[in-house]
């Protein structure tokens, strides 16, 4: 399960990314619109932006990760 943070405390973001407050407001607004579009349109928006920014054409079915793929990836990660 992936954790989703609706209202992530700004202090924690600044601790993780100290320059977050210095982000260009226009860029912040642009990215916020993309995030909202993905929230509203879901996979349709993800496939749209994959094409727009990465020039990768995909179908919604391509976004599904099989259980075996997750387990394989999990086993490939080393712990510290």
JSON list of C-alpha atoms in Angstrom, two decimals:
[
{"chain": "A", "resi": 1, "resn": "UNK", "atom": "CA", "xyz": [0.00, 0.00, 0.00]},
{"chain": "A", "resi": 2, "resn": "UNK", "atom": "CA", "xyz": [1.31, 3.45, -0.92]},
{"chain": "A", "resi": 3, "resn": "UNK", "atom": "CA", "xyz": [0.81, 6.16, 1.66]},
{"chain": "A", "resi": 4, "resn": "UNK", "atom": "CA", "xyz": [-0.91, 9.29, 0.40]},
{"chain": "A", "resi": 5, "resn": "UNK", "atom": "CA", "xyz": [-0.45, 12.54, 2.25]},
{"chain": "A", "resi": 6, "resn": "UNK", "atom": "CA", "xyz": [-3.19, 15.08, 1.57]},
{"chain": "A", "resi": 7, "resn": "UNK", "atom": "CA", "xyz": [-1.82, 17.80, 3.81]},
{"chain": "A", "resi": 8, "resn": "UNK", "atom": "CA", "xyz": [1.84, 17.06, 4.31]},
{"chain": "A", "resi": 9, "resn": "UNK", "atom": "CA", "xyz": [3.26, 19.40, 6.97]},
{"chain": "A", "resi": 10, "resn": "UNK", "atom": "CA", "xyz": [5.30, 22.12, 5.27]},
{"chain": "A", "resi": 11, "resn": "UNK", "atom": "CA", "xyz": [7.97, 21.91, 8.00]},
{"chain": "A", "resi": 12, "resn": "UNK", "atom": "CA", "xyz": [8.68, 18.28, 7.08]},
{"chain": "A", "resi": 13, "resn": "UNK", "atom": "CA", "xyz": [8.92, 19.17, 3.41]},
{"chain": "A", "resi": 14, "resn": "UNK", "atom": "CA", "xyz": [11.40, 21.94, 4.20]},
{"chain": "A", "resi": 15, "resn": "UNK", "atom": "CA", "xyz": [13.46, 19.56, 6.32]},
{"chain": "A", "resi": 16, "resn": "UNK", "atom": "CA", "xyz": [13.61, 17.08, 3.46]},
{"chain": "A", "resi": 17, "resn": "UNK", "atom": "CA", "xyz": [14.02, 19.72, 0.72]},
{"chain": "A", "resi": 18, "resn": "UNK", "atom": "CA", "xyz": [15.43, 22.88, 2.31]},
{"chain": "A", "resi": 19, "resn": "UNK", "atom": "CA", "xyz": [15.00, 24.97, -0.86]},
{"chain": "A", "resi": 20, "resn": "UNK", "atom": "CA", "xyz": [11.34, 24.11, -1.34]},
{"chain": "A", "resi": 21, "resn": "UNK", "atom": "CA", "xyz": [10.28, 27.63, -0.34]},
{"chain": "A", "resi": 22, "resn": "UNK", "atom": "CA", "xyz": [12.44, 29.05, -3.13]},
{"chain": "A", "resi": 23, "resn": "UNK", "atom": "CA", "xyz": [10.54, 27.30, -5.91]},
{"chain": "A", "resi": 24, "resn": "UNK", "atom": "CA", "xyz": [9.35, 29.65, -8.63]},
{"chain": "A", "resi": 25, "resn": "UNK", "atom": "CA", "xyz": [5.66, 30.40, -7.95]},
{"chain": "A", "resi": 26, "resn": "UNK", "atom": "CA", "xyz": [4.81, 29.95, -11.64]},
{"chain": "A", "resi": 27, "resn": "UNK", "atom": "CA", "xyz": [6.42, 26.51, -11.62]},
{"chain": "A", "resi": 28, "resn": "UNK", "atom": "CA", "xyz": [4.61, 25.61, -8.40]},
{"chain": "A", "resi": 29, "resn": "UNK", "atom": "CA", "xyz": [1.28, 26.62, -9.98]},
{"chain": "A", "resi": 30, "resn": "UNK", "atom": "CA", "xyz": [2.06, 24.69, -13.19]},
{"chain": "A", "resi": 31, "resn": "UNK", "atom": "CA", "xyz": [2.89, 21.52, -11.26]},
{"chain": "A", "resi": 32, "resn": "UNK", "atom": "CA", "xyz": [-0.13, 21.95, -8.98]},
{"chain": "A", "resi": 33, "resn": "UNK", "atom": "CA", "xyz": [-2.41, 22.00, -12.02]},
{"chain": "A", "resi": 34, "resn": "UNK", "atom": "CA", "xyz": [-0.86, 18.78, -13.29]},
{"chain": "A", "resi": 35, "resn": "UNK", "atom": "CA", "xyz": [-1.26, 17.10, -9.90]},
{"chain": "A", "resi": 36, "resn": "UNK", "atom": "CA", "xyz": [-4.89, 18.22, -9.71]},
{"chain": "A", "resi": 37, "resn": "UNK", "atom": "CA", "xyz": [-5.51, 16.94, -13.25]},
{"chain": "A", "resi": 38, "resn": "UNK", "atom": "CA", "xyz": [-4.10, 13.54, -12.28]},
{"chain": "A", "resi": 39, "resn": "UNK", "atom": "CA", "xyz": [-6.24, 13.56, -9.14]},
{"chain": "A", "resi": 40, "resn": "UNK", "atom": "CA", "xyz": [-9.38, 14.30, -11.20]},
{"chain": "A", "resi": 41, "resn": "UNK", "atom": "CA", "xyz": [-8.74, 12.28, -14.38]},
{"chain": "A", "resi": 42, "resn": "UNK", "atom": "CA", "xyz": [-6.56, 9.55, -12.94]},
{"chain": "A", "resi": 43, "resn": "UNK", "atom": "CA", "xyz": [-4.89, 7.19, -15.38]},
{"chain": "A", "resi": 44, "resn": "UNK", "atom": "CA", "xyz": [-6.08, 9.18, -18.40]},
{"chain": "A", "resi": 45, "resn": "UNK", "atom": "CA", "xyz": [-4.05, 12.14, -17.17]},
{"chain": "A", "resi": 46, "resn": "UNK", "atom": "CA", "xyz": [-1.02, 9.97, -16.38]},
{"chain": "A", "resi": 47, "resn": "UNK", "atom": "CA", "xyz": [-0.94, 8.56, -19.90]},
{"chain": "A", "resi": 48, "resn": "UNK", "atom": "CA", "xyz": [-1.45, 12.07, -21.34]},
{"chain": "A", "resi": 49, "resn": "UNK", "atom": "CA", "xyz": [1.48, 13.54, -19.39]},
{"chain": "A", "resi": 50, "resn": "UNK", "atom": "CA", "xyz": [3.67, 10.52, -20.16]},
{"chain": "A", "resi": 51, "resn": "UNK", "atom": "CA", "xyz": [3.24, 11.33, -23.83]},
{"chain": "A", "resi": 52, "resn": "UNK", "atom": "CA", "xyz": [3.57, 15.08, -23.36]},
{"chain": "A", "resi": 53, "resn": "UNK", "atom": "CA", "xyz": [6.70, 15.12, -21.19]},
{"chain": "A", "resi": 54, "resn": "UNK", "atom": "CA", "xyz": [8.42, 11.79, -21.88]},
{"chain": "A", "resi": 55, "resn": "UNK", "atom": "CA", "xyz": [7.17, 11.09, -25.40]},
{"chain": "A", "resi": 56, "resn": "UNK", "atom": "CA", "xyz": [6.06, 7.67, -24.18]},
{"chain": "A", "resi": 57, "resn": "UNK", "atom": "CA", "xyz": [2.76, 6.37, -25.48]},
{"chain": "A", "resi": 58, "resn": "UNK", "atom": "CA", "xyz": [1.05, 4.00, -23.11]},
{"chain": "A", "resi": 59, "resn": "UNK", "atom": "CA", "xyz": [-2.34, 2.59, -22.40]},
{"chain": "A", "resi": 60, "resn": "UNK", "atom": "CA", "xyz": [-4.03, 2.53, -19.01]},
{"chain": "A", "resi": 61, "resn": "UNK", "atom": "CA", "xyz": [-3.44, -1.23, -18.90]},
{"chain": "A", "resi": 62, "resn": "UNK", "atom": "CA", "xyz": [0.31, -0.52, -19.00]},
{"chain": "A", "resi": 63, "resn": "UNK", "atom": "CA", "xyz": [0.06, 1.19, -15.61]},
{"chain": "A", "resi": 64, "resn": "UNK", "atom": "CA", "xyz": [-0.92, -1.99, -13.79]},
{"chain": "A", "resi": 65, "resn": "UNK", "atom": "CA", "xyz": [1.94, -3.69, -11.99]},
{"chain": "A", "resi": 66, "resn": "UNK", "atom": "CA", "xyz": [1.62, -7.43, -11.47]},
{"chain": "A", "resi": 67, "resn": "UNK", "atom": "CA", "xyz": [2.06, -8.86, -7.98]},
{"chain": "A", "resi": 68, "resn": "UNK", "atom": "CA", "xyz": [5.03, -10.90, -9.20]},
{"chain": "A", "resi": 69, "resn": "UNK", "atom": "CA", "xyz": [6.74, -7.74, -10.49]},
{"chain": "A", "resi": 70, "resn": "UNK", "atom": "CA", "xyz": [6.28, -6.03, -7.13]},
{"chain": "A", "resi": 71, "resn": "UNK", "atom": "CA", "xyz": [7.65, -9.02, -5.25]},
{"chain": "A", "resi": 72, "resn": "UNK", "atom": "CA", "xyz": [10.61, -9.30, -7.62]},
{"chain": "A", "resi": 73, "resn": "UNK", "atom": "CA", "xyz": [11.42, -5.62, -7.21]},
{"chain": "A", "resi": 74, "resn": "UNK", "atom": "CA", "xyz": [11.04, -5.86, -3.45]},
{"chain": "A", "resi": 75, "resn": "UNK", "atom": "CA", "xyz": [13.50, -8.75, -3.37]},
{"chain": "A", "resi": 76, "resn": "UNK", "atom": "CA", "xyz": [15.98, -6.80, -5.52]},
{"chain": "A", "resi": 77, "resn": "UNK", "atom": "CA", "xyz": [16.18, -3.92, -3.03]},
{"chain": "A", "resi": 78, "resn": "UNK", "atom": "CA", "xyz": [18.93, -4.18, -0.47]},
{"chain": "A", "resi": 79, "resn": "UNK", "atom": "CA", "xyz": [18.38, -2.99, 3.06]},
{"chain": "A", "resi": 80, "resn": "UNK", "atom": "CA", "xyz": [20.82, -0.81, 4.97]}
]
